[in-house]
PDB file of C-alpha atoms in Angstrom:
ATOM      1  CA  MET A   1      29.850 -12.128 -15.282  1.00 49.00           C
ATOM      2  CA  PHE A   2      27.699  -9.291 -16.544  1.00 59.00           C
ATOM      3  CA  ARG A   3      24.400  -8.608 -14.818  1.00 61.00           C
ATOM      4  CA  ASN A   4      22.576  -7.969 -18.112  1.00 71.00           C
ATOM      5  CA  MET A   5      23.254 -11.539 -19.228  1.00 80.00           C
ATOM      6  CA  TYR A   6      20.661 -12.761 -16.730  1.00 82.00           C
ATOM      7  CA  ASP A   7      17.988 -10.058 -16.630  1.00 83.00           C
ATOM      8  CA  THR A   8      16.438 -10.476 -20.074  1.00 80.00           C
ATOM      9  CA  ASP A   9      13.855 -13.023 -18.913  1.00 81.00           C
ATOM     10  CA  VAL A  10      11.948 -13.413 -15.676  1.00 83.00           C
ATOM     11  CA  THR A  11      12.617 -17.180 -15.548  1.00 83.00           C
ATOM     12  CA  VAL A  12      16.428 -16.974 -15.845  1.00 86.00           C
ATOM     13  CA  TRP A  13      18.421 -17.441 -12.643  1.00 87.00           C
ATOM     14  CA  SER A  14      21.636 -15.503 -12.103  1.00 87.00           C
ATOM     15  CA  PRO A  15      24.689 -17.368 -10.733  1.00 87.00           C
ATOM     16  CA  GLU A  16      23.959 -15.763  -7.338  1.00 86.00           C
ATOM     17  CA  GLY A  17      20.526 -17.423  -7.273  1.00 88.00           C
ATOM     18  CA  ARG A  18      18.527 -14.270  -8.023  1.00 87.00           C
ATOM     19  CA  LEU A  19      15.671 -13.476 -10.393  1.00 88.00           C
ATOM     20  CA  LEU A  20      16.696 -10.032 -11.528  1.00 87.00           C
ATOM     21  CA  GLN A  21      13.464  -9.177 -13.362  1.00 88.00           C
ATOM     22  CA  VAL A  22      11.540  -9.783 -10.125  1.00 90.00           C
ATOM     23  CA  GLU A  23      13.937  -7.506  -8.265  1.00 90.00           C
ATOM     24  CA  TYR A  24      13.404  -4.809 -10.892  1.00 90.00           C
ATOM     25  CA  ALA A  25       9.657  -5.084 -10.344  1.00 90.00           C
ATOM     26  CA  MET A  26      10.198  -4.653  -6.610  1.00 91.00           C
ATOM     27  CA  GLU A  27      12.187  -1.485  -7.349  1.00 92.00           C
ATOM     28  CA  SER A  28       9.132   0.015  -9.050  1.00 92.00           C
ATOM     29  CA  VAL A  29       7.312  -0.253  -5.702  1.00 93.00           C
ATOM     30  CA  LYS A  30      10.073   1.811  -4.064  1.00 92.00           C
ATOM     31  CA  GLN A  31       9.572   4.536  -6.679  1.00 91.00           C
ATOM     32  CA  GLY A  32       5.842   4.839  -6.010  1.00 90.00           C
ATOM     33  CA  SER A  33       4.526   7.477  -3.630  1.00 91.00           C
ATOM     34  CA  ALA A  34       4.352   6.423   0.001  1.00 93.00           C
ATOM     35  CA  CYS A  35       1.542   4.365   1.464  1.00 95.00           C
ATOM     36  CA  ILE A  36       1.166   3.297   5.111  1.00 95.00           C
ATOM     37  CA  ALA A  37      -1.205   1.026   7.022  1.00 96.00           C
ATOM     38  CA  LEU A  38      -1.800   0.269  10.693  1.00 96.00           C
ATOM     39  CA  ARG A  39      -4.406  -1.351  12.903  1.00 95.00           C
ATOM     40  CA  SER A  40      -5.812  -1.296  16.409  1.00 94.00           C
ATOM     41  CA  SER A  41      -7.930  -3.897  18.160  1.00 93.00           C
ATOM     42  CA  THR A  42     -11.055  -2.641  16.353  1.00 94.00           C
ATOM     43  CA  HIS A  43     -10.032  -0.792  13.178  1.00 95.00           C
ATOM     44  CA  SER A  44      -7.582  -0.816  10.282  1.00 96.00           C
ATOM     45  CA  VAL A  45      -6.401   2.379   8.580  1.00 96.00           C
ATOM     46  CA  ILE A  46      -4.628   3.078   5.282  1.00 96.00           C
ATOM     47  CA  GLY A  47      -2.942   6.395   4.535  1.00 95.00           C
ATOM     48  CA  ALA A  48      -1.432   7.408   1.198  1.00 94.00           C
ATOM     49  CA  LEU A  49       0.271  10.303  -0.542  1.00 93.00           C
ATOM     50  CA  LYS A  50      -1.252  11.123  -3.906  1.00 91.00           C
ATOM     51  CA  ARG A  51       0.953  12.317  -6.757  1.00 87.00           C
ATOM     52  CA  SER A  52       0.068  14.479  -9.738  1.00 85.00           C
ATOM     53  CA  VAL A  53       1.952  14.356 -13.020  1.00 82.00           C
ATOM     54  CA  SER A  54       1.935  18.155 -13.317  1.00 81.00           C
ATOM     55  CA  GLU A  55       0.284  21.218 -11.829  1.00 82.00           C
ATOM     56  CA  LEU A  56      -2.394  20.968 -14.531  1.00 82.00           C
ATOM     57  CA  SER A  57      -3.468  17.410 -13.683  1.00 86.00           C
ATOM     58  CA  ALA A  58      -5.525  15.870 -10.913  1.00 86.00           C
ATOM     59  CA  HIS A  59      -3.900  13.726  -8.235  1.00 87.00           C
ATOM     60  CA  GLN A  60      -3.703   9.984  -8.834  1.00 88.00           C
ATOM     61  CA  GLN A  61      -6.040   7.822  -6.745  1.00 90.00           C
ATOM     62  CA  LYS A  62      -4.011   5.753  -4.281  1.00 93.00           C
ATOM     63  CA  ILE A  63      -6.628   3.973  -2.158  1.00 95.00           C
ATOM     64  CA  LEU A  64      -9.173   1.662  -3.787  1.00 95.00           C
ATOM     65  CA  GLU A  65     -12.264   0.086  -2.236  1.00 95.00           C
ATOM     66  CA  ILE A  66     -12.609  -3.635  -2.928  1.00 96.00           C
ATOM     67  CA  ASP A  67     -15.612  -4.527  -0.756  1.00 95.00           C
ATOM     68  CA  ASP A  68     -17.470  -3.157   2.260  1.00 94.00           C
ATOM     69  CA  HIS A  69     -14.960  -4.850   4.560  1.00 94.00           C
ATOM     70  CA  LEU A  70     -11.749  -4.467   2.570  1.00 95.00           C
ATOM     71  CA  GLY A  71      -9.651  -1.956   0.631  1.00 96.00           C
ATOM     72  CA  ILE A  72      -6.127  -1.500  -0.698  1.00 96.00           C
ATOM     73  CA  GLY A  73      -3.420   1.156  -0.837  1.00 96.00           C
ATOM     74  CA  ILE A  74      -0.986   1.003  -3.742  1.00 95.00           C
ATOM     75  CA  ALA A  75       2.644   1.894  -4.471  1.00 95.00           C
ATOM     76  CA  GLY A  76       3.990   1.225  -7.955  1.00 92.00           C
ATOM     77  CA  LEU A  77       2.373   1.033 -11.364  1.00 92.00           C
ATOM     78  CA  THR A  78      -1.201   2.269 -11.089  1.00 92.00           C
ATOM     79  CA  ALA A  79      -2.340   0.352 -14.178  1.00 93.00           C
ATOM     80  CA  ASP A  80      -1.202  -2.943 -12.640  1.00 94.00           C
ATOM     81  CA  ALA A  81      -2.993  -2.041  -9.407  1.00 95.00           C
ATOM     82  CA  ARG A  82      -6.271  -1.415 -11.268  1.00 94.00           C
ATOM     83  CA  THR A  83      -6.020  -4.855 -12.882  1.00 95.00           C
ATOM     84  CA  LEU A  84      -5.472  -6.543  -9.521  1.00 96.00           C
ATOM     85  CA  ALA A  85      -8.254  -4.487  -7.896  1.00 96.00           C
ATOM     86  CA  LYS A  86     -10.714  -5.581 -10.587  1.00 97.00           C
ATOM     87  CA  TRP A  87      -9.789  -9.237  -9.999  1.00 96.00           C
ATOM     88  CA  MET A  88     -10.146  -8.836  -6.207  1.00 96.00           C
ATOM     89  CA  ARG A  89     -13.590  -7.253  -6.604  1.00 96.00           C
ATOM     90  CA  ASN A  90     -14.728 -10.137  -8.795  1.00 97.00           C
ATOM     91  CA  GLU A  91     -13.494 -12.652  -6.214  1.00 96.00           C
ATOM     92  CA  CYS A  92     -15.402 -10.886  -3.445  1.00 96.00           C
ATOM     93  CA  LEU A  93     -18.582 -10.700  -5.541  1.00 96.00           C
ATOM     94  CA  ASN A  94     -18.392 -14.362  -6.554  1.00 96.00           C
ATOM     95  CA  HIS A  95     -17.911 -15.498  -2.959  1.00 96.00           C
ATOM     96  CA  LYS A  96     -20.805 -13.350  -1.737  1.00 95.00           C
ATOM     97  CA  TYR A  97     -23.042 -14.662  -4.540  1.00 96.00           C
ATOM     98  CA  VAL A  98     -22.275 -18.329  -3.793  1.00 96.00           C
ATOM     99  CA  TYR A  99     -22.020 -18.298   0.010  1.00 94.00           C
ATOM    100  CA  GLY A 100     -23.940 -15.170   1.000  1.00 93.00           C
ATOM    101  CA  THR A 101     -21.088 -13.920   3.204  1.00 92.00           C
ATOM    102  CA  ALA A 102     -18.052 -11.677   2.782  1.00 93.00           C
ATOM    103  CA  LEU A 103     -14.866 -13.326   1.540  1.00 94.00           C
ATOM    104  CA  PRO A 104     -12.354 -13.844   4.411  1.00 94.00           C
ATOM    105  CA  SER A 105      -9.488 -11.429   3.853  1.00 94.00           C
ATOM    106  CA  GLY A 106      -6.800 -14.018   4.600  1.00 93.00           C
ATOM    107  CA  ARG A 107      -8.026 -16.270   1.801  1.00 95.00           C
ATOM    108  CA  LEU A 108      -8.212 -13.403  -0.697  1.00 95.00           C
ATOM    109  CA  VAL A 109      -4.707 -12.171   0.132  1.00 96.00           C
ATOM    110  CA  THR A 110      -3.265 -15.695  -0.187  1.00 95.00           C
ATOM    111  CA  ASP A 111      -4.880 -16.060  -3.620  1.00 95.00           C
ATOM    112  CA  LEU A 112      -3.514 -12.626  -4.523  1.00 95.00           C
ATOM    113  CA  ALA A 113       0.000 -13.692  -3.544  1.00 94.00           C
ATOM    114  CA  ASP A 114      -0.378 -16.823  -5.689  1.00 94.00           C
ATOM    115  CA  ARG A 115      -1.408 -14.598  -8.598  1.00 94.00           C
ATOM    116  CA  HIS A 116       1.749 -12.530  -8.113  1.00 93.00           C
ATOM    117  CA  GLN A 117       3.905 -15.638  -7.910  1.00 92.00           C
ATOM    118  CA  ARG A 118       2.596 -17.211 -11.121  1.00 92.00           C
ATOM    119  CA  THR A 119       3.950 -14.284 -13.132  1.00 90.00           C
ATOM    120  CA  THR A 120       7.466 -14.980 -11.811  1.00 89.00           C
ATOM    121  CA  GLN A 121       7.426 -18.562 -13.099  1.00 87.00           C
ATOM    122  CA  SER A 122       6.366 -18.021 -16.711  1.00 83.00           C
ATOM    123  CA  TYR A 123       8.252 -16.187 -19.448  1.00 82.00           C
ATOM    124  CA  VAL A 124       5.063 -15.082 -21.234  1.00 81.00           C
ATOM    125  CA  ARG A 125       4.127 -12.589 -18.503  1.00 83.00           C
ATOM    126  CA  ARG A 126       6.038  -9.962 -16.560  1.00 88.00           C
ATOM    127  CA  PRO A 127       5.696  -9.553 -12.780  1.00 91.00           C
ATOM    128  CA  TYR A 128       3.173  -7.018 -11.491  1.00 93.00           C
ATOM    129  CA  GLY A 129       5.061  -3.802 -10.726  1.00 93.00           C
ATOM    130  CA  VAL A 130       2.991  -2.836  -7.718  1.00 95.00           C
ATOM    131  CA  GLY A 131       2.953  -3.430  -3.988  1.00 95.00           C
ATOM    132  CA  LEU A 132      -0.340  -3.490  -2.089  1.00 96.00           C
ATOM    133  CA  LEU A 133      -1.302  -2.742   1.486  1.00 96.00           C
ATOM    134  CA  VAL A 134      -4.574  -4.468   2.312  1.00 96.00           C
ATOM    135  CA  ALA A 135      -6.717  -3.270   5.238  1.00 96.00           C
ATOM    136  CA  SER A 136      -9.723  -5.360   6.218  1.00 95.00           C
ATOM    137  CA  PHE A 137     -12.069  -6.383   9.004  1.00 95.00           C
ATOM    138  CA  ASP A 138     -13.693  -9.796   9.333  1.00 91.00           C
ATOM    139  CA  LYS A 139     -14.917 -12.160  12.057  1.00 90.00           C
ATOM    140  CA  ASN A 140     -11.353 -12.499  13.337  1.00 90.00           C
ATOM    141  CA  GLY A 141     -10.924  -8.747  13.741  1.00 92.00           C
ATOM    142  CA  PRO A 142      -8.937  -6.102  11.839  1.00 95.00           C
ATOM    143  CA  HIS A 143      -6.059  -7.079   9.546  1.00 96.00           C
ATOM    144  CA  VAL A 144      -3.240  -5.378   7.649  1.00 96.00           C
ATOM    145  CA  TYR A 145      -1.390  -7.250   4.908  1.00 97.00           C
ATOM    146  CA  GLN A 146       1.491  -6.313   2.635  1.00 96.00           C
ATOM    147  CA  THR A 147       2.110  -7.953  -0.754  1.00 94.00           C
ATOM    148  CA  CYS A 148       4.998  -7.511  -3.171  1.00 93.00           C
ATOM    149  CA  PRO A 149       5.745  -8.513  -6.800  1.00 93.00           C
ATOM    150  CA  SER A 150       7.757 -11.555  -5.700  1.00 92.00           C
ATOM    151  CA  GLY A 151       4.599 -13.242  -4.386  1.00 92.00           C
ATOM    152  CA  ASN A 152       5.429 -12.785  -0.703  1.00 94.00           C
ATOM    153  CA  VAL A 153       2.680 -11.691   1.655  1.00 94.00           C
ATOM    154  CA  TYR A 154       3.020 -10.514   5.251  1.00 94.00           C
ATOM    155  CA  GLU A 155       0.464  -9.773   7.946  1.00 95.00           C
ATOM    156  CA  CYS A 156       1.543  -6.713   9.915  1.00 94.00           C
ATOM    157  CA  TYR A 157       0.558  -4.548  12.860  1.00 94.00           C
ATOM    158  CA  ALA A 158       1.754  -1.557  10.850  1.00 95.00           C
ATOM    159  CA  THR A 159       3.864  -1.043   7.727  1.00 95.00           C
ATOM    160  CA  ALA A 160       4.874   1.461   5.047  1.00 95.00           C
ATOM    161  CA  ILE A 161       5.929   1.106   1.402  1.00 95.00           C
ATOM    162  CA  GLY A 162       6.943   3.449  -1.399  1.00 93.00           C
ATOM    163  CA  ALA A 163       9.369   6.347  -1.822  1.00 91.00           C
ATOM    164  CA  ARG A 164      10.713   7.889   1.423  1.00 90.00           C
ATOM    165  CA  SER A 165       8.703   5.361   3.415  1.00 92.00           C
ATOM    166  CA  GLN A 166      11.544   4.727   5.895  1.00 92.00           C
ATOM    167  CA  SER A 167      10.572   7.831   7.859  1.00 92.00           C
ATOM    168  CA  GLY A 168       6.998   6.525   8.115  1.00 93.00           C
ATOM    169  CA  ARG A 169       8.223   3.090   9.235  1.00 94.00           C
ATOM    170  CA  THR A 170      10.395   4.708  11.909  1.00 94.00           C
ATOM    171  CA  TYR A 171       7.365   6.561  13.295  1.00 94.00           C
ATOM    172  CA  LEU A 172       5.211   3.421  13.224  1.00 95.00           C
ATOM    173  CA  GLU A 173       7.877   1.377  15.022  1.00 94.00           C
ATOM    174  CA  LYS A 174       8.195   4.079  17.695  1.00 93.00           C
ATOM    175  CA  TYR A 175       4.479   4.167  18.529  1.00 93.00           C
ATOM    176  CA  CYS A 176       3.451   0.648  17.532  1.00 92.00           C
ATOM    177  CA  ASP A 177       2.741  -0.476  21.115  1.00 92.00           C
ATOM    178  CA  SER A 178       0.126   2.257  21.569  1.00 92.00           C
ATOM    179  CA  PHE A 179      -1.921   1.415  18.453  1.00 93.00           C
ATOM    180  CA  GLU A 180      -3.792  -1.509  20.024  1.00 92.00           C
ATOM    181  CA  GLU A 181      -5.957   0.651  22.286  1.00 91.00           C
ATOM    182  CA  CYS A 182      -6.303   3.660  19.971  1.00 92.00           C
ATOM    183  CA  SER A 183      -9.686   5.083  19.063  1.00 92.00           C
ATOM    184  CA  LYS A 184     -10.696   5.503  15.447  1.00 92.00           C
ATOM    185  CA  ASP A 185      -9.726   9.193  15.313  1.00 93.00           C
ATOM    186  CA  ASP A 186      -6.416   8.640  17.103  1.00 94.00           C
ATOM    187  CA  LEU A 187      -5.519   5.883  14.642  1.00 94.00           C
ATOM    188  CA  ILE A 188      -6.191   8.248  11.721  1.00 94.00           C
ATOM    189  CA  MET A 189      -3.976  10.877  13.374  1.00 94.00           C
ATOM    190  CA  HIS A 190      -1.147   8.356  13.732  1.00 94.00           C
ATOM    191  CA  ALA A 191      -1.502   7.539  10.026  1.00 94.00           C
ATOM    192  CA  LEU A 192      -1.256  11.230   9.081  1.00 94.00           C
ATOM    193  CA  LYS A 193       1.748  11.804  11.334  1.00 93.00           C
ATOM    194  CA  ALA A 194       3.525   8.858   9.727  1.00 93.00           C
ATOM    195  CA  LEU A 195       2.703  10.252   6.263  1.00 93.00           C
ATOM    196  CA  VAL A 196       4.109  13.695   7.087  1.00 92.00           C
ATOM    197  CA  GLY A 197       7.633  12.297   7.180  1.00 87.00           C
ATOM    198  CA  CYS A 198       7.184  10.802   3.710  1.00 91.00           C
ATOM    199  CA  VAL A 199       6.417  14.133   2.022  1.00 89.00           C
ATOM    200  CA  SER A 200       9.281  15.178  -0.257  1.00 81.00           C
ATOM    201  CA  GLY A 201      11.355  18.307   0.214  1.00 76.00           C
ATOM    202  CA  ASP A 202       9.677  21.258   1.902  1.00 76.00           C
ATOM    203  CA  GLY A 203       6.189  20.121   0.938  1.00 80.00           C
ATOM    204  CA  GLU A 204       3.324  19.693   3.350  1.00 86.00           C
ATOM    205  CA  LEU A 205       0.563  17.162   3.729  1.00 90.00           C
ATOM    206  CA  THR A 206      -2.619  18.751   2.363  1.00 90.00           C
ATOM    207  CA  ARG A 207      -6.149  17.675   1.550  1.00 88.00           C
ATOM    208  CA  GLU A 208      -5.137  17.531  -2.132  1.00 90.00           C
ATOM    209  CA  ASN A 209      -2.179  15.152  -1.782  1.00 90.00           C
ATOM    210  CA  GLY A 210      -3.319  13.137   1.233  1.00 92.00           C
ATOM    211  CA  SER A 211      -5.952  10.441   1.631  1.00 94.00           C
ATOM    212  CA  VAL A 212      -6.982   8.071   4.405  1.00 96.00           C
ATOM    213  CA  ALA A 213      -9.344   5.111   4.553  1.00 96.00           C
ATOM    214  CA  ILE A 214     -10.695   3.247   7.565  1.00 96.00           C
ATOM    215  CA  VAL A 215     -12.555  -0.014   8.113  1.00 96.00           C
ATOM    216  CA  GLY A 216     -13.469  -1.742  11.350  1.00 93.00           C
ATOM    217  CA  LYS A 217     -16.080  -2.949  13.774  1.00 90.00           C
ATOM    218  CA  ASP A 218     -19.471  -1.535  12.746  1.00 88.00           C
ATOM    219  CA  GLN A 219     -17.601   0.601  10.181  1.00 91.00           C
ATOM    220  CA  LYS A 220     -17.730  -0.100   6.470  1.00 94.00           C
ATOM    221  CA  PHE A 221     -14.702   0.756   4.365  1.00 95.00           C
ATOM    222  CA  THR A 222     -14.723   4.554   4.163  1.00 95.00           C
ATOM    223  CA  LEU A 223     -12.421   6.825   2.159  1.00 95.00           C
ATOM    224  CA  ILE A 224     -11.573  10.165   3.802  1.00 94.00           C
ATOM    225  CA  GLU A 225     -10.099  12.871   1.582  1.00 91.00           C
ATOM    226  CA  GLY A 226     -10.689  16.453   0.499  1.00 89.00           C
ATOM    227  CA  GLU A 227     -13.036  18.400   2.770  1.00 92.00           C
ATOM    228  CA  GLU A 228     -13.587  15.382   5.031  1.00 93.00           C
ATOM    229  CA  LEU A 229      -9.832  15.145   5.688  1.00 93.00           C
ATOM    230  CA  GLN A 230      -9.405  18.840   6.548  1.00 93.00           C
ATOM    231  CA  PRO A 231     -10.488  18.597  10.253  1.00 93.00           C
ATOM    232  CA  TYR A 232      -7.799  15.967  10.850  1.00 93.00           C
ATOM    233  CA  LEU A 233      -5.187  18.139   9.096  1.00 93.00           C
ATOM    234  CA  ASP A 234      -6.226  21.117  11.243  1.00 92.00           C
ATOM    235  CA  ARG A 235      -5.751  18.991  14.353  1.00 92.00           C
ATOM    236  CA  LEU A 236      -2.373  17.851  13.016  1.00 91.00           C
ATOM    237  CA  GLU A 237      -1.359  21.502  12.515  1.00 90.00           C
ATOM    238  CA  LEU A 238      -2.364  22.374  16.092  1.00 89.00           C
ATOM    239  CA  GLU A 239      -0.247  19.506  17.397  1.00 83.00           C
ATOM    240  CA  GLY A 240       2.703  20.753  15.350  1.00 76.00           C
ATOM    241  CA  GLY A 241       3.001  17.578  13.310  1.00 69.00           C
ATOM    242  CA  ASN A 242       2.754  18.890   9.730  1.00 71.00           C
ATOM    243  CA  ASN A 243       6.373  19.857   9.155  1.00 65.00           C
ATOM    244  CA  GLY A 244       6.950  18.328   5.728  1.00 58.00           C
ATOM    245  CA  GLY A 245       9.739  15.918   4.883  1.00 52.00           C
ATOM    246  CA  ASN A 246      12.248  14.935   7.576  1.00 47.00           C
ATOM    247  CA  ALA A 247      15.944  15.532   7.155  1.00 42.00           C
ATOM    248  CA  ASP A 248      16.805  12.158   8.688  1.00 46.00           C
ATOM    249  CA  GLU A 249      14.715  10.162   6.230  1.00 43.00           C
ATOM    250  CA  GLU A 250      16.298   7.251   4.376  1.00 43.00           C
ATOM    251  CA  GLU A 251      19.038   7.984   1.874  1.00 44.00           C
ATOM    252  CA  GLU A 252      17.343   7.711  -1.464  1.00 46.00           C
ATOM    253  CA  ASP A 253      17.921   9.153  -4.905  1.00 47.00           C
ATOM    254  CA  ASP A 254      15.440  11.989  -4.729  1.00 45.00           C
ATOM    255  CA  GLY A 255      16.868  13.347  -7.957  1.00 44.00           C
ATOM    256  CA  GLU A 256      15.350  10.662 -10.137  1.00 45.00           C
ATOM    257  CA  ALA A 257      14.822  12.177 -13.579  1.00 38.00           C
ATOM    258  CA  GLU A 258      11.446  10.695 -14.413  1.00 43.00           C
ATOM    259  CA  GLU A 259       9.595   8.473 -12.004  1.00 49.00           C
ATOM    260  CA  MET A 260       6.996   6.075 -13.311  1.00 49.00           C
ATOM    261  CA  GLU A 261       3.320   6.979 -13.065  1.00 51.00           C
ATOM    262  CA  THR A 262       2.575   5.646  -9.574  1.00 58.00           C
TER     263      THR A 262
END
């Protein structure tokens, strides 16, 4: 049986019990530039690599603020991420208007997963081609969530998505036990060290292609990039951690002709 007999519509099952269009959407997340997230007992941090289309263009924004207590990192189609971010902001505003308090992050992420899932069950819409890492802080403490186009959602201690993210995941798994007691600055340094392994080729993590955001106890969601990120990169250089892409990173097709705008 030919694969292309069953991938023309998102609602058509293959004989193996797979929804191929949904799997294709999940592949677009793997082509996006890397994004990582981790948390301690008091803070959550998102780190992301920004990508520019050419040397003449600015770098694409990878971390978006949703509310004072919540933000997202994206890997995949940026246009889809903007649509979801707009919906999430409206949900937070509506909840704050009605109840006078911030929307619990668990409820928002569950509704977000339901929104993803509805597109996999109707032929009139395609799945969202973007994966999100959600970092938040509420009355229950800091949280990190991962969503994907299939509608699945996971709460994590630390995670990484996007191209060459396996190297970042390996670093996070190695030091995961130490994150719980980390200070705010140490948590940001761990995020940058995990990102270093996701940089392609002989490139380096710089203030132009790197960005970090933090949220936590007595700390509103704050984006750190450009000049504000430089002190952390200087510290990373002193510790010998900014060595560009790792040779033992996951085996991926780095020679993709044209990657989607992610």
